[in-house]
């Protein structure tokens, strides 16, 4: 069974940093591009970042470029999102999502349950 | 950035009725369009990918059609568990974007 489990969310002050993790199981992690997608409270979905199977390519939505870094450890079957210079509009549930094998800027066939990040003083 | 516009914003129907949801792209996305269902407090669930292909385990009452800029998600006969928010999403280029969602509510 494919599982994605996020952790690391919480309350952080504006300008602060946070690192999200996503532990996966049930599939060969190194065969898939992976993504982070977020959803502000009561709002729609926003793609945040993608990372290639081997970590050699990364893409970001403009609003997080230079502030967020996506990374992965294929030996640990884990995906990460390092967030810095956090702003109130970064407040959202952050989902880890799998891109199907063979796709790059793909759709997302499996999702974690999400972790809530709240940026507030 | 490609903008996806979903209509209507809210659709009120009864169980057993047919639902038709629309997604229009600001430029062609070929057939690179997916549909998701999201229920309160849950992660989105992939329903349809590449415009018309049902994801694993998705019932046959869900179908997708369209290409280029105009797409439709059809639910042939609504079940009680189908009332949720539906999003479309393209993967034609960077960045992949989502529509704003259609809320399907019980009439």
Coordinates of N, CA, C and O in Angstrom, one line a residue, chain A residues 1-72:
Chain A
X1 N 0.8 -1.2 0.0 CA 0.0 0.0 0.0 C 0.9 1.2 0.0 O 1.8 1.4 0.8
X2 N 0.6 2.1 -0.9 CA 1.3 3.4 -1.0 C 0.9 4.3 0.2 O -0.3 4.5 0.4
X3 N 1.9 4.8 0.9 CA 1.7 5.7 2.0 C 2.6 6.9 1.9 O 3.8 6.7 1.6
X4 N 2.1 8.1 2.2 CA 3.0 9.3 2.3 C 2.5 9.9 3.6 O 1.4 10.2 3.8
X5 N 3.5 10.2 4.5 CA 3.2 10.7 5.8 C 4.1 12.0 6.1 O 5.3 11.9 6.2
X6 N 3.4 13.1 6.1 CA 4.1 14.4 6.4 C 4.2 14.6 7.9 O 3.4 14.2 8.7
X7 N 5.3 15.4 8.2 CA 5.5 15.8 9.5 C 6.2 17.2 9.5 O 6.8 17.5 8.5
X8 N 6.3 17.8 10.7 CA 7.1 19.0 10.8 C 6.4 20.3 10.8 O 7.0 21.4 11.0
X9 N 5.1 20.3 10.6 CA 4.3 21.5 10.6 C 4.2 22.1 12.0 O 4.5 21.4 13.0
X10 N 3.7 23.3 12.1 CA 3.5 23.9 13.4 C 3.3 25.4 13.2 O 3.2 26.0 12.1
X11 N 3.4 26.1 14.4 CA 3.3 27.6 14.4 C 4.7 28.2 14.4 O 5.6 27.8 15.2
X12 N 4.9 29.1 13.5 CA 6.2 29.8 13.4 C 5.9 31.3 13.2 O 4.9 31.7 12.6
X13 N 6.8 32.1 13.7 CA 6.7 33.5 13.6 C 7.1 34.0 12.1 O 7.9 33.3 11.5
X14 N 6.6 35.1 11.7 CA 7.0 35.7 10.4 C 8.5 35.8 10.4 O 9.1 36.3 11.3
X15 N 9.1 35.5 9.2 CA 10.5 35.5 9.1 C 11.3 34.3 9.6 O 12.5 34.1 9.3
X16 N 10.5 33.4 10.2 CA 11.1 32.2 10.7 C 11.3 31.1 9.7 O 11.0 31.2 8.5
X17 N 11.8 29.9 10.2 CA 12.0 28.8 9.3 C 11.4 27.5 9.8 O 11.1 27.4 11.0
X18 N 11.2 26.6 8.9 CA 10.6 25.3 9.3 C 11.0 24.3 8.3 O 11.1 24.6 7.1
X19 N 11.1 23.0 8.7 CA 11.5 22.0 7.7 C 10.4 20.9 7.8 O 10.1 20.3 8.9
X20 N 9.8 20.7 6.7 CA 8.8 19.6 6.6 C 9.4 18.3 6.0 O 10.3 18.4 5.2
X21 N 8.9 17.2 6.5 CA 9.4 15.9 6.0 C 8.2 15.1 5.5 O 7.0 15.3 5.9
X22 N 8.5 14.2 4.6 CA 7.5 13.3 4.1 C 8.1 11.9 4.0 O 9.0 11.7 3.2
X23 N 7.7 11.0 4.8 CA 8.2 9.6 4.7 C 7.2 8.8 3.9 O 6.0 8.8 4.1
X24 N 7.8 8.1 2.9 CA 7.0 7.3 2.0 C 7.2 5.8 2.2 O 8.3 5.4 2.6
X25 N 6.3 5.0 1.8 CA 6.4 3.5 1.8 C 5.4 3.0 0.7 O 4.5 3.6 0.3
X26 N 5.7 1.7 0.4 CA 4.8 1.0 -0.5 C 5.1 1.2 -2.0 O 4.3 0.6 -2.8
X27 N 6.2 1.9 -2.3 CA 6.6 2.0 -3.7 C 8.1 2.3 -3.8 O 8.7 2.7 -2.7
X28 N 8.6 2.2 -5.0 CA 10.1 2.5 -5.1 C 10.2 4.1 -5.3 O 10.0 4.6 -6.4
X29 N 10.6 4.7 -4.2 CA 10.6 6.2 -4.1 C 11.5 6.7 -5.2 O 11.2 7.8 -5.8
X30 N 12.6 6.1 -5.5 CA 13.6 6.7 -6.4 C 13.1 6.6 -7.9 O 13.8 7.1 -8.8
X31 N 12.0 6.0 -8.1 CA 11.4 6.0 -9.5 C 10.5 7.1 -9.8 O 9.9 7.2 -10.9
X32 N 10.3 8.0 -8.9 CA 9.2 9.0 -9.0 C 9.7 10.4 -8.7 O 10.4 10.7 -7.7
X33 N 9.3 11.4 -9.6 CA 9.4 12.8 -9.2 C 8.4 12.9 -8.1 O 7.4 12.2 -8.0
X34 N 8.7 13.9 -7.2 CA 7.8 14.2 -6.1 C 7.5 15.6 -6.0 O 8.3 16.5 -6.5
X35 N 6.5 16.0 -5.3 CA 6.0 17.4 -5.2 C 5.5 17.7 -3.8 O 5.2 16.9 -3.0
X36 N 5.5 19.0 -3.6 CA 4.8 19.6 -2.5 C 3.6 20.5 -3.1 O 3.9 21.3 -4.0
X37 N 2.5 20.4 -2.5 CA 1.3 21.1 -2.9 C 0.7 21.7 -1.6 O 0.7 21.0 -0.6
X38 N 0.3 23.0 -1.6 CA -0.3 23.5 -0.4 C -1.7 24.1 -0.6 O -2.1 24.3 -1.8
X39 N -2.4 24.3 0.5 CA -3.8 24.7 0.5 C -4.0 25.6 1.7 O -4.0 25.2 2.8
X40 N -4.1 26.9 1.4 CA -4.4 27.9 2.4 C -5.8 27.6 3.0 O -6.7 27.0 2.3
X41 N -6.0 28.0 4.3 CA -7.3 27.7 4.9 C -8.5 28.2 4.1 O -8.6 29.4 3.7
X42 N -9.4 27.3 3.7 CA -10.6 27.6 3.0 C -10.4 28.0 1.5 O -11.3 28.4 0.9
X43 N -9.2 27.7 1.0 CA -8.8 28.1 -0.3 C -8.5 26.9 -1.2 O -8.7 25.8 -0.7
X44 N -8.1 27.1 -2.4 CA -7.8 26.1 -3.4 C -6.4 25.6 -3.2 O -5.7 25.9 -2.3
X45 N -6.1 24.7 -4.2 CA -4.8 24.0 -4.2 C -3.7 24.8 -5.0 O -4.0 25.4 -6.0
X46 N -2.5 24.8 -4.5 CA -1.4 25.5 -5.2 C -0.2 24.6 -5.2 O 0.3 24.2 -4.1
X47 N 0.3 24.3 -6.4 CA 1.6 23.6 -6.5 C 2.7 24.4 -6.0 O 2.8 25.6 -6.3
X48 N 3.6 23.8 -5.2 CA 4.7 24.6 -4.6 C 6.1 24.2 -5.2 O 6.9 25.1 -5.6
X49 N 6.4 22.9 -5.4 CA 7.7 22.5 -5.8 C 7.7 21.1 -6.3 O 6.9 20.3 -5.8
X50 N 8.6 20.8 -7.3 CA 8.8 19.4 -7.8 C 10.3 19.1 -7.7 O 11.1 20.0 -7.8
X51 N 10.6 17.9 -7.5 CA 12.0 17.4 -7.5 C 12.1 16.1 -8.3 O 11.3 15.2 -8.2
X52 N 13.2 16.1 -9.2 CA 13.4 14.9 -10.0 C 13.8 13.7 -9.2 O 14.1 13.8 -8.0
X53 N 13.7 12.5 -9.8 CA 13.9 11.3 -9.1 C 15.2 11.2 -8.4 O 15.3 10.7 -7.3
X54 N 16.3 11.8 -9.0 CA 17.6 11.7 -8.4 C 18.0 13.0 -7.7 O 19.1 13.2 -7.2
X55 N 17.1 13.9 -7.6 CA 17.3 15.2 -7.0 C 18.0 16.2 -7.8 O 18.3 17.3 -7.3
X56 N 18.3 15.9 -9.0 CA 19.2 16.8 -9.9 C 18.4 18.0 -10.5 O 19.1 18.9 -11.0
X57 N 17.1 18.0 -10.5 CA 16.3 19.1 -11.0 C 15.2 19.4 -10.0 O 14.6 18.5 -9.4
X58 N 15.0 20.7 -9.9 CA 14.0 21.2 -8.9 C 13.3 22.4 -9.6 O 13.9 23.2 -10.3
X59 N 12.0 22.5 -9.3 CA 11.2 23.6 -9.9 C 10.3 24.1 -8.7 O 9.9 23.3 -7.9
X60 N 10.1 25.4 -8.8 CA 9.4 26.1 -7.7 C 8.3 27.1 -8.3 O 8.6 27.7 -9.4
X61 N 7.2 27.2 -7.6 CA 6.3 28.3 -7.9 C 7.1 29.7 -7.6 O 7.9 29.7 -6.6
X62 N 6.8 30.7 -8.3 CA 7.5 31.9 -8.2 C 7.5 32.5 -6.8 O 8.5 33.0 -6.3
X63 N 6.4 32.3 -6.1 CA 6.2 33.0 -4.8 C 7.1 32.4 -3.7 O 7.2 33.0 -2.6
X64 N 7.7 31.2 -3.9 CA 8.5 30.6 -2.9 C 10.0 30.5 -3.3 O 10.9 30.1 -2.5
X65 N 10.3 30.9 -4.6 CA 11.7 30.8 -5.1 C 12.6 31.6 -4.2 O 12.2 32.7 -3.7
X66 N 13.8 31.1 -3.9 CA 14.8 31.7 -3.0 C 14.4 31.6 -1.5 O 15.2 32.1 -0.7
X67 N 13.2 31.2 -1.2 CA 12.9 31.0 0.2 C 12.7 29.5 0.6 O 13.0 29.2 1.8
X68 N 12.2 28.7 -0.3 CA 12.0 27.3 0.0 C 13.0 26.5 -0.8 O 13.3 26.8 -1.9
X69 N 13.3 25.3 -0.2 CA 14.2 24.3 -0.9 C 13.6 22.9 -0.8 O 13.4 22.5 0.4
X70 N 13.4 22.3 -1.9 CA 12.9 20.9 -1.9 C 14.1 20.0 -2.0 O 15.1 20.3 -2.7
X71 N 14.1 18.9 -1.3 CA 15.2 17.9 -1.4 C 14.6 16.5 -1.1 O 13.5 16.4 -0.6
X72 N 15.5 15.6 -1.3 CA 15.0 14.2 -1.0 C 16.2 13.3 -0.6 O 17.4 13.7 -0.9

